[in-house]
Coordinates of C-alpha atoms and ligand atoms in Angstrom, one line a residue:
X285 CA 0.0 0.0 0.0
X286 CA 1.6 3.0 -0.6
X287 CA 0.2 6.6 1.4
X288 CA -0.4 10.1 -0.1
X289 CA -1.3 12.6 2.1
X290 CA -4.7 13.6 2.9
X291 CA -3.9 16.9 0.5
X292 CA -2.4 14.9 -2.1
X293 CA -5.6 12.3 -2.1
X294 CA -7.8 15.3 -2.5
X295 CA -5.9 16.7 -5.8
X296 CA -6.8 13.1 -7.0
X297 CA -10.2 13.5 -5.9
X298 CA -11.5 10.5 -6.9
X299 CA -10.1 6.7 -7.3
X300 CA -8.9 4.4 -4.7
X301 CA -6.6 6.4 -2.0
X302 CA -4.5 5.3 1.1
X303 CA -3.9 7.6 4.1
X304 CA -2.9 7.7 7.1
X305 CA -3.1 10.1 9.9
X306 CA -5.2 11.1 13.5
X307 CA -8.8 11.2 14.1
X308 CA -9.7 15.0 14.4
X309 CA -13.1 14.1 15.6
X310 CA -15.4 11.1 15.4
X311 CA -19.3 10.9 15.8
X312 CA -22.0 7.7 14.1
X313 CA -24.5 5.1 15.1
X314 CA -23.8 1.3 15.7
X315 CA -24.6 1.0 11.1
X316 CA -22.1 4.2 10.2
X317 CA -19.2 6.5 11.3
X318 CA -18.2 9.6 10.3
X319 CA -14.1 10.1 11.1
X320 CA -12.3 13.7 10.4
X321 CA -9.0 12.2 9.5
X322 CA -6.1 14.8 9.9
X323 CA -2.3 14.5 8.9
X324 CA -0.3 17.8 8.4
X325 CA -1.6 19.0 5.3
X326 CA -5.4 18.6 5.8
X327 CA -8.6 17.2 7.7
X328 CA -10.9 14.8 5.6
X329 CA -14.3 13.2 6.5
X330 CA -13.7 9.7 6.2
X331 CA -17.5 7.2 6.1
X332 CA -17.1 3.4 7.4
X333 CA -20.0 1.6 7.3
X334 CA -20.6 -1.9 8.9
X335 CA -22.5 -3.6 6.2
X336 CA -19.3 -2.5 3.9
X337 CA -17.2 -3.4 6.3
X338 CA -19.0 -6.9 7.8
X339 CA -19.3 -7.6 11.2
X340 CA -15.8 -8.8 12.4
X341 CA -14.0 -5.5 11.2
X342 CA -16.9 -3.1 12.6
X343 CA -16.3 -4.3 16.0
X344 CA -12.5 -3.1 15.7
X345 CA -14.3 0.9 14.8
X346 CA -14.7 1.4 18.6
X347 CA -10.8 2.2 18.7
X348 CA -11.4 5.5 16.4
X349 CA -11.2 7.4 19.3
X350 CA -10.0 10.9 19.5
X351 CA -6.2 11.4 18.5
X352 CA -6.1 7.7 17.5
X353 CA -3.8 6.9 14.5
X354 CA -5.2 5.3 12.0
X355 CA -4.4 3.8 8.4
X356 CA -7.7 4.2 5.8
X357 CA -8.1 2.6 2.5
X358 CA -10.9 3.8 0.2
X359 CA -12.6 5.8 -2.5
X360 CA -12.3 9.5 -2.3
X361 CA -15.1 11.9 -4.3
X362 CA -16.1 14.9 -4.0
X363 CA -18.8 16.3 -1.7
X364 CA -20.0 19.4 -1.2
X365 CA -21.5 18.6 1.9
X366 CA -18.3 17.4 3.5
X367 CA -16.2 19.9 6.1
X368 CA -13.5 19.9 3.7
X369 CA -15.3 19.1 0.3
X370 CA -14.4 15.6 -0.3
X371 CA -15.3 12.2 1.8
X372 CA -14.1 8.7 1.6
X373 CA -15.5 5.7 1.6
X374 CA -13.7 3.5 4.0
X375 CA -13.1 0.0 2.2
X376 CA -10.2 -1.1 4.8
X377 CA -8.5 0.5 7.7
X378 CA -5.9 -0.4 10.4
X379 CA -5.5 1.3 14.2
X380 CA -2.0 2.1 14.2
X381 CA -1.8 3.7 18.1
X382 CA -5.1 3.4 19.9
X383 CA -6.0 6.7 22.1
X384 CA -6.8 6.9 25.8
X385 CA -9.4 9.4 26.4
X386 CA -8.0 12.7 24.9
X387 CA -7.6 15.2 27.7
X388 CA -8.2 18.8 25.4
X389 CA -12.3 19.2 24.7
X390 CA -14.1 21.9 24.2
X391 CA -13.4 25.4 26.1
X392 CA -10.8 24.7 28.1
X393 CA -8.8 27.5 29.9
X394 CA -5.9 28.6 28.3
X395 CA -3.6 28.1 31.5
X396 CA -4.6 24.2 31.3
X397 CA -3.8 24.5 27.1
X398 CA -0.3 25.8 28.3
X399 CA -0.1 22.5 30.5
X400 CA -1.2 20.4 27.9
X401 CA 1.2 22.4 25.0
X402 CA 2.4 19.1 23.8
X403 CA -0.9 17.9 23.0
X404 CA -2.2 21.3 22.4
X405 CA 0.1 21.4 19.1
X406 CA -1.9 19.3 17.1
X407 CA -4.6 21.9 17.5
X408 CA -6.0 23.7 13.8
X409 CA -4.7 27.0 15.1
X410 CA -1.2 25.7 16.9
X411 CA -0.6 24.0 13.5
X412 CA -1.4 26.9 11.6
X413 CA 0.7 29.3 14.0
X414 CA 3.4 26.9 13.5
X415 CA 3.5 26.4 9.4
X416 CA 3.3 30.3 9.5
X417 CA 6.6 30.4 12.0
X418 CA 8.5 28.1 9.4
X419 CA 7.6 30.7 6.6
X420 CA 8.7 33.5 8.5
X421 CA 12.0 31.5 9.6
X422 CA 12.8 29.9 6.1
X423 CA 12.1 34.0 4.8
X424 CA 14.6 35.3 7.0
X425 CA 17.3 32.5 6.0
X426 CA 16.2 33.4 2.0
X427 CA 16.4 37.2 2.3
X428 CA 19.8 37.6 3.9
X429 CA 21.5 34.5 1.9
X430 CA 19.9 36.3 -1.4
X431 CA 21.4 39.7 -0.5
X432 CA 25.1 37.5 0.1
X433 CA 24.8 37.3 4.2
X434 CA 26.9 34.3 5.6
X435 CA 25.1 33.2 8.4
X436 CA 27.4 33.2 11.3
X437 CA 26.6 31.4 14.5
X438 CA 27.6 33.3 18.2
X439 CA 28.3 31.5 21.6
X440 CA 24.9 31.0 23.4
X441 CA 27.3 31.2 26.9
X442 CA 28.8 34.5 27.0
X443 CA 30.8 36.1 29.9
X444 CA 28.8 39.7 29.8
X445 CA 25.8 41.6 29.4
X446 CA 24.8 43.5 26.5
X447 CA 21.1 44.6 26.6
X448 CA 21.0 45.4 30.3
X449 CA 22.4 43.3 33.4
X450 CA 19.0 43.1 35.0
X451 CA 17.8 40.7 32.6
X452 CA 20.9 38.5 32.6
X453 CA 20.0 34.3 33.1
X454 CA 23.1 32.9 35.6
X455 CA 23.9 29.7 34.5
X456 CA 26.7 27.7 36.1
X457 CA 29.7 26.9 34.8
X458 CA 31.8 24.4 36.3
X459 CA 33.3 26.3 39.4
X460 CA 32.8 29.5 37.9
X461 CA 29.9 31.2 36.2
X462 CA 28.4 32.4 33.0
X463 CA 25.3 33.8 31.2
X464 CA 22.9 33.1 28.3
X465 CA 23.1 34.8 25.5
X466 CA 20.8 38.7 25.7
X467 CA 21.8 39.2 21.7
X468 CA 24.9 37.9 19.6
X469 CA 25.8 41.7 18.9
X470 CA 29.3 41.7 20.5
X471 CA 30.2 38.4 18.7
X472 CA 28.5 39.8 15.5
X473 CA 30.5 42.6 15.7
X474 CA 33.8 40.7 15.6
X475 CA 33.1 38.6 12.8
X476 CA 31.9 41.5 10.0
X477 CA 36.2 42.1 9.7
X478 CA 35.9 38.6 8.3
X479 CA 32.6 38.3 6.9
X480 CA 31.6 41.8 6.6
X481 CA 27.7 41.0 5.9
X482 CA 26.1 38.4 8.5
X483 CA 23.1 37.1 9.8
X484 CA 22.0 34.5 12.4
X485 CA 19.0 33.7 14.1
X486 CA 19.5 31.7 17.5
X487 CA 17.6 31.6 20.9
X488 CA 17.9 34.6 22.9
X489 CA 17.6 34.6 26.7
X490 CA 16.0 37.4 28.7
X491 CA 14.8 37.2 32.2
X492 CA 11.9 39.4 31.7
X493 CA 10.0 40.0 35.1
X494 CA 7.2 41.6 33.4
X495 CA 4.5 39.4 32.7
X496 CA 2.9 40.9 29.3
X497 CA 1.3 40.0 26.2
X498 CA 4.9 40.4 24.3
X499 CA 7.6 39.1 26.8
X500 CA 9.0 35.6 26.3
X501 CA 11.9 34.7 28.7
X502 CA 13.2 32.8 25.7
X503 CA 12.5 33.6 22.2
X504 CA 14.2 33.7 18.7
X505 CA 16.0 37.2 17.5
X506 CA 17.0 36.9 13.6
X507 CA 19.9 39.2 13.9
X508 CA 21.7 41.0 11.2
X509 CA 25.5 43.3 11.2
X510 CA 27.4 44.5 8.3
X511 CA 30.4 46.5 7.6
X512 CA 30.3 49.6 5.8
X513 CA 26.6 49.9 6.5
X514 CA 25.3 53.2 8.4
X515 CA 22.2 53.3 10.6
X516 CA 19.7 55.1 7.4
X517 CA 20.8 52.0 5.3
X518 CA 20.5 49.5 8.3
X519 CA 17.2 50.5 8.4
X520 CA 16.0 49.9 4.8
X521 CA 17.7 46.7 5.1
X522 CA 15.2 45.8 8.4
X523 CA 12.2 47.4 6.3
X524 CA 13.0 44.8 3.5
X525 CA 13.1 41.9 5.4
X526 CA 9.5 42.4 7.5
X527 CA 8.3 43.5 3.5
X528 CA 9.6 40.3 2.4
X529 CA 8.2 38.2 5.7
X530 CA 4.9 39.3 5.1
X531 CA 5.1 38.8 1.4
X532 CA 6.4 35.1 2.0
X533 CA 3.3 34.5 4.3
X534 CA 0.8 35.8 2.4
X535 CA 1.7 34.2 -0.5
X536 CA 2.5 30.4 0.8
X537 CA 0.0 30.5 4.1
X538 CA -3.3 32.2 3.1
X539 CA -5.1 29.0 4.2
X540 CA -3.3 29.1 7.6
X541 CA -4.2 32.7 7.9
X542 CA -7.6 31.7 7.5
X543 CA -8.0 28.7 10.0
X544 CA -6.5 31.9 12.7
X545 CA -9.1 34.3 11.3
X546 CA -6.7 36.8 10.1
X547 CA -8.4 40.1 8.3
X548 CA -5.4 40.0 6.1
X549 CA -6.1 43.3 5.0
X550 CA -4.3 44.1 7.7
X551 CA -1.0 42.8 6.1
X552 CA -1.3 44.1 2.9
X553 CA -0.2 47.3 3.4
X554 CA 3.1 46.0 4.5
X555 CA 3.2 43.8 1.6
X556 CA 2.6 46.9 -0.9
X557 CA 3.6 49.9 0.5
X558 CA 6.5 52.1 1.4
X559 CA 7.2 51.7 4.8
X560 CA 8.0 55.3 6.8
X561 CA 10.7 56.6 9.1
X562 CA 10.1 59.0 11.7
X563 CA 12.6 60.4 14.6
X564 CA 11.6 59.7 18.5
X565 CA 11.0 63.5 18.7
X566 CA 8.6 63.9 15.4
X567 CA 6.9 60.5 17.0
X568 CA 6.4 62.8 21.0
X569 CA 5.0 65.6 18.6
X570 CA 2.3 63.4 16.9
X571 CA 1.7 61.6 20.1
X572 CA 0.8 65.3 21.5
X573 CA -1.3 66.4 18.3
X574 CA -2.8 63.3 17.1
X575 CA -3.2 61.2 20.6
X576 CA -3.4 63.8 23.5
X577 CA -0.7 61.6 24.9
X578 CA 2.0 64.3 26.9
X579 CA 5.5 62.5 26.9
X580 CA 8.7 64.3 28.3
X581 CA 11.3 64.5 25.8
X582 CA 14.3 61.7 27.3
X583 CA 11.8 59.1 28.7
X584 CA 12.1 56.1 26.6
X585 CA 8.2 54.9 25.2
X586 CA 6.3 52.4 26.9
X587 CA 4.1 50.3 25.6
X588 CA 1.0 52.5 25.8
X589 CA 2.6 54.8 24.0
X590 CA 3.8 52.8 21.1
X591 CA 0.4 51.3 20.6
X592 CA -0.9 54.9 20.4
X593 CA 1.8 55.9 18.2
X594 CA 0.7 52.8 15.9
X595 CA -2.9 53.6 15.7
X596 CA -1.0 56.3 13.5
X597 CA 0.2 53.6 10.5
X598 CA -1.0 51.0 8.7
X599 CA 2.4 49.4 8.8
X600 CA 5.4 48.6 11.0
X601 CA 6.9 52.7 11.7
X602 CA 10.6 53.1 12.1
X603 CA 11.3 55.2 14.5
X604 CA 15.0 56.7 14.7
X605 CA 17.3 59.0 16.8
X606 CA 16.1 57.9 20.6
X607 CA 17.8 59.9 23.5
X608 CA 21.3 58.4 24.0
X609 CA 20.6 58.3 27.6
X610 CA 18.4 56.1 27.6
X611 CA 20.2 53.9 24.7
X612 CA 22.7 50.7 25.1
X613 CA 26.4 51.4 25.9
X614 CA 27.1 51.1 21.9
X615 CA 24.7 53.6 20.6
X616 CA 26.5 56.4 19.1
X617 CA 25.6 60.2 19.2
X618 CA 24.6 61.8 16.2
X619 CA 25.6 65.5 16.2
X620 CA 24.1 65.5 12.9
X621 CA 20.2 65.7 14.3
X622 CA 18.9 69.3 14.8
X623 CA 15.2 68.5 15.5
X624 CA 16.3 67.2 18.8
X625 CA 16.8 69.2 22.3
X626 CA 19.1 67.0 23.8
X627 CA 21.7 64.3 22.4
X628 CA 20.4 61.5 20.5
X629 CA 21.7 58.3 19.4
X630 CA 22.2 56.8 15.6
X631 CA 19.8 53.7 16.3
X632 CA 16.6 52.8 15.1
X633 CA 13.3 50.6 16.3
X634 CA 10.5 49.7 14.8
X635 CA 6.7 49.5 16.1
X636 CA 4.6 46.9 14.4
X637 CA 0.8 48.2 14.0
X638 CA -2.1 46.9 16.3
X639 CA -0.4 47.1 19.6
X640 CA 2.3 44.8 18.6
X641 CA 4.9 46.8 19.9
X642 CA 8.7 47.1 19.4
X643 CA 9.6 44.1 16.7
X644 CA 12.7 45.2 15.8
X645 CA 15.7 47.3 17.7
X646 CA 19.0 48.4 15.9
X647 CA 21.7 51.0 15.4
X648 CA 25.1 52.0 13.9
X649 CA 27.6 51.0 16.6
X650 CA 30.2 53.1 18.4
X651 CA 33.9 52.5 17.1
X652 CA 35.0 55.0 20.0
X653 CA 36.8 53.1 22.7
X654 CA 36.6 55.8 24.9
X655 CA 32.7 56.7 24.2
X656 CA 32.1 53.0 24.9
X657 CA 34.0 52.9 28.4
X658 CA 32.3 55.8 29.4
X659 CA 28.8 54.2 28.3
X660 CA 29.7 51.1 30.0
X661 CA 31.0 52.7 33.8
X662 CA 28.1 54.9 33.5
X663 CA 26.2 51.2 33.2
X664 CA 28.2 50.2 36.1
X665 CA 29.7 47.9 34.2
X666 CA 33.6 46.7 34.8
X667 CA 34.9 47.5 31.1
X668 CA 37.9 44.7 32.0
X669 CA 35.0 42.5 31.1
X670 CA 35.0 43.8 27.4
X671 CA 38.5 43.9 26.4
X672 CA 37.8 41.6 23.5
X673 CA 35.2 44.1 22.5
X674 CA 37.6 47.3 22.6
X675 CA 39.9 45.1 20.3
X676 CA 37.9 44.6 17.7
X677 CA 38.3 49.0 17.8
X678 CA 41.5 48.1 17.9
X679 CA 42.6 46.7 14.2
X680 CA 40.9 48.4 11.3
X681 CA 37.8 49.4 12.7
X682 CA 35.0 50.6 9.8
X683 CA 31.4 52.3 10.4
X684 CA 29.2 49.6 11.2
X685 CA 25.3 48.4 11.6
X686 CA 22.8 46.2 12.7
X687 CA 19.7 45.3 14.0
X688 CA 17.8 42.5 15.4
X689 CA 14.2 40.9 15.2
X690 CA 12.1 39.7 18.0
X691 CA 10.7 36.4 15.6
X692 CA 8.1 35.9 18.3
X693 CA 6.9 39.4 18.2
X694 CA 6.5 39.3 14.2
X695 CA 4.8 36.2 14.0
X696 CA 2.4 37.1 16.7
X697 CA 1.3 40.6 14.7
X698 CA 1.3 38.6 11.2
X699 CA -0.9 35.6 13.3
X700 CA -3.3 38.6 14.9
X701 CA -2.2 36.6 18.1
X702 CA -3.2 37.8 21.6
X703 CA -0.4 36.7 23.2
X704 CA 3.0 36.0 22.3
X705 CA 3.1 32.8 23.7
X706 CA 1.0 31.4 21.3
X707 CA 3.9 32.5 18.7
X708 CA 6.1 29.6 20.1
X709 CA 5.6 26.1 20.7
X710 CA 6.7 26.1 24.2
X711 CA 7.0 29.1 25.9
X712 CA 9.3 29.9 28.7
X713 CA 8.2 33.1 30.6
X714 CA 8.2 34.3 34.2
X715 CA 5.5 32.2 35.3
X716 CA 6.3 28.5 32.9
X717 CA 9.3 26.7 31.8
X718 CA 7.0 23.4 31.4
X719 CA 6.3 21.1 29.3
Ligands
4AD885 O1 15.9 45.8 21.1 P1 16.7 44.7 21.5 O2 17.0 44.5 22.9 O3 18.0 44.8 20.6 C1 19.1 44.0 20.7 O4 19.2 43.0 21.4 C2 20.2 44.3 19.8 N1 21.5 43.8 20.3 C3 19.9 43.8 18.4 C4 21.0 44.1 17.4 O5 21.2 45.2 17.2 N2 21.6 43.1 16.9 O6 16.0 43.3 21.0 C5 15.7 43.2 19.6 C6 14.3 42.7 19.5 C7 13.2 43.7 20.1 O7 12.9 44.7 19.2 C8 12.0 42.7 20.3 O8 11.3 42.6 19.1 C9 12.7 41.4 20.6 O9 14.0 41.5 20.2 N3 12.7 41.2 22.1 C10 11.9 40.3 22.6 N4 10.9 39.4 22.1 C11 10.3 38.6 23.0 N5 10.5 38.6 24.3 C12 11.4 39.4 24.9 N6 11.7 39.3 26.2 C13 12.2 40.3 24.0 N7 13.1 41.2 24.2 C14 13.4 41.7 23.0
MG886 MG1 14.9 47.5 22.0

């Protein structure tokens, strides 16, 4: 016997077929049953009837339980009245793994679906969520190999902080100590004199100890850093890649977007149109015109404020030239930027729309030793820590760039997700590291 898939046995849509896969759902009388078959690709209605069947072989349907796998030979036609359009007529079958009873029914709370995430995967929308995630991944691996990134791969131990000591994970490490990676940045940043143009994506490690909608404690940044590159042209690059994301998705996963009830009108815009650039201080003047919303030139913007701020756009917003003193250690100033009353930095982020917040952070980096010191003591950092950093200054330093996206974040706001857990298959926040 040789399987298709479910998908493949529709495109034949009619003849003898062979599948095999889970029962989705099963209902019937003691003559006929009704089976929703699912494998990955799709969920067919599958008919076994006991005078087809004879009595011997009916007795063996009470195992098409829930979640029970199941091999099904038949005839496939179409049939309009079926979930899925087409039905089988069940000729032959075999129960592969026979199901206990299935612990996920009908509204169940999502705290008990968290619990359950290993079961909760096969779910319509979890599968969905999770062929959109490979989309978004395999885009990011096509955009920056087509535009001649290597991907380079940083330590996930690393001796120092980067994005803020406060949200450092300790980890042993034999007798001493260590942490898990906040960003690959500083090991980025060393291999561009080799490389020059590179991209990775890797788990990233934040202990978080807020508990929102948008912080994982784990989660996936798809990083980029290239030589020669300033922050302007940094930013097109990161406005290309969401472009191309979105563009990816909506032209490999419209069925996926459908099962999550997507308005994918939502995404088009992305998918179309220019994407725009504003500076921190043209973003506090709109937020004062447009929203009402008073906020004090210097303060960095919460997350009220960037949803107000994308109530503004019908697209992810770039939003450069934050105050440096409030930006990372290797944020440089721009003396350049006059709109500004106090020193800014050459760095970018950009707010996804609908209240999805900050997707992406980056910035030109600082090839000042000194500058960078200062930054870091003013950190209350010990800047012994980053000699290998300062060397990299050292030996034919160039004006340099990058920028990293939260994968999580992005797939969430292309998903219309409500929380960003549901962007990952197991998340790890404040409150779960389990299953
Ligand atoms: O803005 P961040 O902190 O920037 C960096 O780490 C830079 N070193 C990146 C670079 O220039 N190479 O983080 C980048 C993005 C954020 O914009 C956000 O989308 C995401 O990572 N992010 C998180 N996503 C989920 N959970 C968290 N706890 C996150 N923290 C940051
Ligand atoms: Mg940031």
């Amino acid at each position: 016997m040789t399987f298709t898939s479910i998908q493949e046995a529709m495109n034949k849509g009619d003849g003898e077929v062979s599948i095999r896969g889970w029962v989705h759902r099963e209902r019937g009388s003691n003559k006929i049953k009704f089976i929703s078959l699912r494998d990955s690709t799709n969920v067919i209605q599958c008919v076994v009837e006991k005078e087809v069947l004879g009595e011997e072989k009916w007795a063996e349907t009470s195992l098409f339980k829930m979640e029970a796998s199941a091999a099904i030979h038949g005839n496939i036609r179409k049939d309009e009245r079926a979930p899925t359009g087409y039905e089988i007529n069940v000729t032959d079958f075999a129960i592969i793994g026979k199901s206990d009873t299935f612990p996920i029914t009908r509204d169940q709370s999502p705290e008990f679906l968290l619990d359950k995430r290993h079961l909760w995967l096969r779910s319509r929308k979890m599968t969905a969520m999770m062929k959109i995630r490979s989309t978004v991944t395999g885009a990011i691996h096509d955009f920056f190999r087509q535009r001649g990134y290597f991907e380079f791969t940083p330590p996930i131990l690393q001796p120092n902080q980067c994005e803020g000591g406060s949200t450092l994970f300790e980890v042993k490490y034999y007798k001493d100590k260590t942490y898990l990676s906040q960003t690959w940045q500083l090991y980025a940043e060393a291999a561009i004199f080799a490389l020059e143009k590179v991209y990775d994506m890797s788990p990233t490690f934040r202990a978080e100890k807020s508990k929102t909608s948008r912080h994982l404690s784990e989660f996936w940044m798809a990083e980029m850093e290239a030589a020669w590159m300033d922050y302007k042209e940094c930013s097109e690059v990161a406005k290309a890649e969401l472009k191309f994301i979105v563009q990816q998705v909506l032209e490999k996963n419209q069925a996926e977007l459908k099962v999550l009830e997507r308005d994918v009108s939502k995404l088009t815009p992305t998918a179309e149109n220019k994407l725009p650039t504003i500076t921190y201080t043209e973003a506090l003047k709109m937020l004062k015109e447009k929203c009402d919303l008073d906020v004090e030139w210097g303060k960095d913007l919460r997350t009220v404020e960037e949803d107000k701020l994308a109530t503004l756009f019908d697209t992810p917003v770039v939003v450069t030239h934050y105050p440096k003193e409030i930006m990372a250690f290797y944020k440089p100033t721009d003396d350049t930027q006059t709109d500004a009353p106090g020193p800014v930095a050459k760095c970018f982020d950009v707010i996804a729309p609908e209240g999805y917040g900050e997707i992406v952070g980056g910035s030109e980096r600082d090839t000042d030793i000194d500058e960078l010191k200062k930054a870091l003591e003013a950190d209350g950092e010990d800047v012994a820590n980053y000699q290998f950093y300062f060397d990299t200054r050292l030996y034919g330093s160039v004006p340099h760039s990058g920028y990293g996206v939260g994968v999580e974040r992005v797939i969430a706001w292309i998903c219309g997700l409500e929380n960003i857990k549901d962007a990952i298959p197991f998340p790890r926040t404040m409150l779960r590291k389990e299953p």
